[in-house]
């Protein structure tokens, strides 16, 4: 029972990194500047590295024939526990950067707590991942500032992205049953406590970038409990394609 | 506005104890981006522990057409090298 | 005057012949500069356009391990494009101009990237055959006369060493797999074999620049010599996979110590070079979109940099 909960919690952690990594992977070869292309791919690689760590642990719990790939790729849509935020499409570079920034700040807070987890595997993964994610925060923050306080056009595009994506941000902090269990049992962070720090960090950086949060936002919740947006089916159509079309094969 | 991001020269220290060495160049809008780009472009395989970036326009280079006067006069100053001095083989530690 | 120019060129050629490298600020014949800008930028464009056919499969890679390897490989290609553009820029042309040449369709890039990647096995075939063919050229270029180009190639060759292995390993897994996987890999070999053979360029008698390129050490072997080297080293690798080379005329020749092979379809080669390959339009469309959509980003970042510089200037004033 305990192991089952830990399994589900690993999915919570891994799915966010995985779907965001997948979104960034779609951009590889399509960034305007080679330097930026390489940077975004690096982030994607970091995230997939973390996913493999989480899902190798998950596969071990599951036992039997389970592998990191079966955990990653052989679930139905409603069994994925990532948030709406990370499944949002790469509309333009502003969306890519703002989505990244909103996630990175959350990700950093979570990993910092996970380093104190009662679960040793999570401590080890968090210790390795935090260095990567500290850099992600630096990277996305500087880009938010650059483009927020760049030209009128770049400012407008960034503000639009903030307005569109902010509605998906609070889902990060709305604990599911599993996340509450993790918090209560000292395995994972208490998201309620992280939320005010998050709001403070995001608002102050946006301010520096001459951007602001929309005044009234109706937040969207549900992806974490399996009610995904229309994007998710298409993401999985690609992500699972080979495993579904050619089942039970080694690659 | 249509301005290309300037070129930066990148110097990497591969490990402490060694000097920074020129490893290539890249484009970046400012020095912060230049450092980040250098990290992502030139240290993906753990090539470095420290990065210097210098905007290319700030580098002054010697003129290769003056290579003769610049560098050849050093060629016959053999007395600057230890092998110029002849000592008997029995002398040790020198 | 005539005499002096001649002697400068002679001196220049003497330096190359004696194995010296030419550096960016050295005197060089205009033709040397122009040829190098053309060749290095074509090489850079090939790396950058080459990201697209493989990038096409990143989101569909069959396992996490394959996905990260492919991501890292395609990312390296971006790096290689960048190193090469930097080398071209030392000759006095801007990255923007080079981009413009590519995006307008005026510049050439390796035709192989105008073929589609239609199955996962293509990631194996491309890494194995296309990178394999490219490495043969690139190793030769580490000794080329132009210093910045040679240094970029040294760096590239070091990084490339995993690319071909990555491709071949994909093929091995498929060939040790199910019937469907084997069929997939044979199909990929069938489609990529001849285009890979074409990567070495036209036959020697139809390659007018070869002599000049050899003089400047942009080339050390002719197209046909390199092609033969590729066949000789690749056929045994095909055998290990248990696949069949799609060439009825391929057979070992005891007398020459090389494989004989069939005739390349040069009409197809020239068609693709001229822009009539299946993917020519799509590749350029993708690059143009990336560039155009990046304009506001470049401008925004430049404006921010200017503002920051101004702020600093005010502080120190």
PDB file of N, CA and C in Angstrom, chain A residues 14 21 25 35 42 48 74 78 80 107 112 115 119 130-131 137-138 142 150 157 163 186 199-200 203 224 228 241 244:
ATOM      1  N   UNK A  14       7.647  12.606 -12.022  1.00  0.00           N
ATOM      2  CA  UNK A  14       8.233  12.314 -13.323  1.00  0.00           C
ATOM      3  C   UNK A  14       7.424  12.865 -14.486  1.00  0.00           C
ATOM      4  N   UNK A  21       9.752  18.007 -21.023  1.00  0.00           N
ATOM      5  CA  UNK A  21      10.898  17.582 -21.838  1.00  0.00           C
ATOM      6  C   UNK A  21      10.470  17.253 -23.255  1.00  0.00           C
ATOM      7  N   UNK A  25      11.633  19.007 -26.619  1.00  0.00           N
ATOM      8  CA  UNK A  25      12.219  18.177 -27.664  1.00  0.00           C
ATOM      9  C   UNK A  25      11.634  18.471 -29.040  1.00  0.00           C
ATOM     10  N   UNK A  35      22.433  28.862 -30.755  1.00  0.00           N
ATOM     11  CA  UNK A  35      22.781  28.909 -29.335  1.00  0.00           C
ATOM     12  C   UNK A  35      21.554  28.590 -28.478  1.00  0.00           C
ATOM     13  N   UNK A  42      19.377  21.200 -24.018  1.00  0.00           N
ATOM     14  CA  UNK A  42      20.025  20.837 -22.756  1.00  0.00           C
ATOM     15  C   UNK A  42      19.002  20.695 -21.639  1.00  0.00           C
ATOM     16  N   UNK A  48      14.614  14.756 -19.073  1.00  0.00           N
ATOM     17  CA  UNK A  48      14.475  13.326 -19.362  1.00  0.00           C
ATOM     18  C   UNK A  48      15.405  12.479 -18.490  1.00  0.00           C
ATOM     19  N   UNK A  74       3.467   3.344 -21.409  1.00  0.00           N
ATOM     20  CA  UNK A  74       2.324   2.437 -21.542  1.00  0.00           C
ATOM     21  C   UNK A  74       1.248   2.697 -20.500  1.00  0.00           C
ATOM     22  N   UNK A  78      -5.584   9.218 -18.916  1.00  0.00           N
ATOM     23  CA  UNK A  78      -6.025   9.711 -17.604  1.00  0.00           C
ATOM     24  C   UNK A  78      -5.096   9.239 -16.478  1.00  0.00           C
ATOM     25  N   UNK A  80      -1.846   9.723 -16.547  1.00  0.00           N
ATOM     26  CA  UNK A  80      -0.701  10.658 -16.447  1.00  0.00           C
ATOM     27  C   UNK A  80      -1.057  11.766 -15.471  1.00  0.00           C
ATOM     28  N   UNK A 107       9.579  23.978  -9.664  1.00  0.00           N
ATOM     29  CA  UNK A 107      10.421  22.783  -9.663  1.00  0.00           C
ATOM     30  C   UNK A 107      11.561  22.921  -8.647  1.00  0.00           C
ATOM     31  N   UNK A 112      14.153  21.368  -3.639  1.00  0.00           N
ATOM     32  CA  UNK A 112      14.808  21.763  -2.400  1.00  0.00           C
ATOM     33  C   UNK A 112      14.212  21.041  -1.199  1.00  0.00           C
ATOM     34  N   UNK A 115      15.019  17.152  -1.127  1.00  0.00           N
ATOM     35  CA  UNK A 115      16.345  16.803  -0.601  1.00  0.00           C
ATOM     36  C   UNK A 115      16.256  16.457   0.886  1.00  0.00           C
ATOM     37  N   UNK A 119      12.406   9.599   2.079  1.00  0.00           N
ATOM     38  CA  UNK A 119      12.716   8.546   1.125  1.00  0.00           C
ATOM     39  C   UNK A 119      14.092   8.793   0.495  1.00  0.00           C
ATOM     40  N   UNK A 130      18.761  19.128  -8.557  1.00  0.00           N
ATOM     41  CA  UNK A 130      18.648  20.535  -8.142  1.00  0.00           C
ATOM     42  C   UNK A 130      19.678  21.416  -8.870  1.00  0.00           C
ATOM     43  N   UNK A 131      20.853  20.854  -9.137  1.00  0.00           N
ATOM     44  CA  UNK A 131      21.868  21.647  -9.833  1.00  0.00           C
ATOM     45  C   UNK A 131      21.411  21.978 -11.250  1.00  0.00           C
ATOM     46  N   UNK A 137      16.342  27.777 -13.763  1.00  0.00           N
ATOM     47  CA  UNK A 137      15.737  28.999 -13.221  1.00  0.00           C
ATOM     48  C   UNK A 137      16.525  30.226 -13.691  1.00  0.00           C
ATOM     49  N   UNK A 138      17.843  30.135 -13.635  1.00  0.00           N
ATOM     50  CA  UNK A 138      18.672  31.255 -14.110  1.00  0.00           C
ATOM     51  C   UNK A 138      18.373  31.547 -15.573  1.00  0.00           C
ATOM     52  N   UNK A 142      16.454  35.003 -16.809  1.00  0.00           N
ATOM     53  CA  UNK A 142      17.130  36.047 -17.581  1.00  0.00           C
ATOM     54  C   UNK A 142      16.395  36.286 -18.905  1.00  0.00           C
ATOM     55  N   UNK A 150      12.534  44.252 -23.306  1.00  0.00           N
ATOM     56  CA  UNK A 150      13.255  44.436 -24.569  1.00  0.00           C
ATOM     57  C   UNK A 150      12.605  45.480 -25.436  1.00  0.00           C
ATOM     58  N   UNK A 157       4.462  40.369 -26.476  1.00  0.00           N
ATOM     59  CA  UNK A 157       4.363  38.912 -26.645  1.00  0.00           C
ATOM     60  C   UNK A 157       4.544  38.192 -25.313  1.00  0.00           C
ATOM     61  N   UNK A 163      -0.291  36.170 -19.538  1.00  0.00           N
ATOM     62  CA  UNK A 163      -1.749  36.196 -19.342  1.00  0.00           C
ATOM     63  C   UNK A 163      -2.382  34.837 -19.648  1.00  0.00           C
ATOM     64  N   UNK A 186       6.074  12.935   5.193  1.00  0.00           N
ATOM     65  CA  UNK A 186       7.459  13.410   5.137  1.00  0.00           C
ATOM     66  C   UNK A 186       8.216  12.961   3.904  1.00  0.00           C
ATOM     67  N   UNK A 199       4.722  32.647  -5.245  1.00  0.00           N
ATOM     68  CA  UNK A 199       4.066  33.876  -5.698  1.00  0.00           C
ATOM     69  C   UNK A 199       4.999  35.070  -5.555  1.00  0.00           C
ATOM     70  N   UNK A 200       5.733  35.073  -4.452  1.00  0.00           N
ATOM     71  CA  UNK A 200       6.646  36.188  -4.213  1.00  0.00           C
ATOM     72  C   UNK A 200       7.739  36.213  -5.284  1.00  0.00           C
ATOM     73  N   UNK A 203       6.237  37.072  -8.864  1.00  0.00           N
ATOM     74  CA  UNK A 203       5.832  38.483  -9.006  1.00  0.00           C
ATOM     75  C   UNK A 203       7.044  39.396  -9.035  1.00  0.00           C
ATOM     76  N   UNK A 224      -3.714  17.057 -13.141  1.00  0.00           N
ATOM     77  CA  UNK A 224      -3.012  16.180 -12.190  1.00  0.00           C
ATOM     78  C   UNK A 224      -3.847  14.981 -11.762  1.00  0.00           C
ATOM     79  N   UNK A 228      -7.082  15.796 -18.566  1.00  0.00           N
ATOM     80  CA  UNK A 228      -6.116  16.606 -19.298  1.00  0.00           C
ATOM     81  C   UNK A 228      -6.783  17.510 -20.322  1.00  0.00           C
ATOM     82  N   UNK A 241       3.820   6.442 -29.751  1.00  0.00           N
ATOM     83  CA  UNK A 241       3.593   5.858 -31.079  1.00  0.00           C
ATOM     84  C   UNK A 241       4.279   4.514 -31.296  1.00  0.00           C
ATOM     85  N   UNK A 244       3.118   1.643 -29.014  1.00  0.00           N
ATOM     86  CA  UNK A 244       1.756   1.180 -29.310  1.00  0.00           C
ATOM     87  C   UNK A 244       1.698   0.462 -30.650  1.00  0.00           C
TER      88      UNK A 244
END
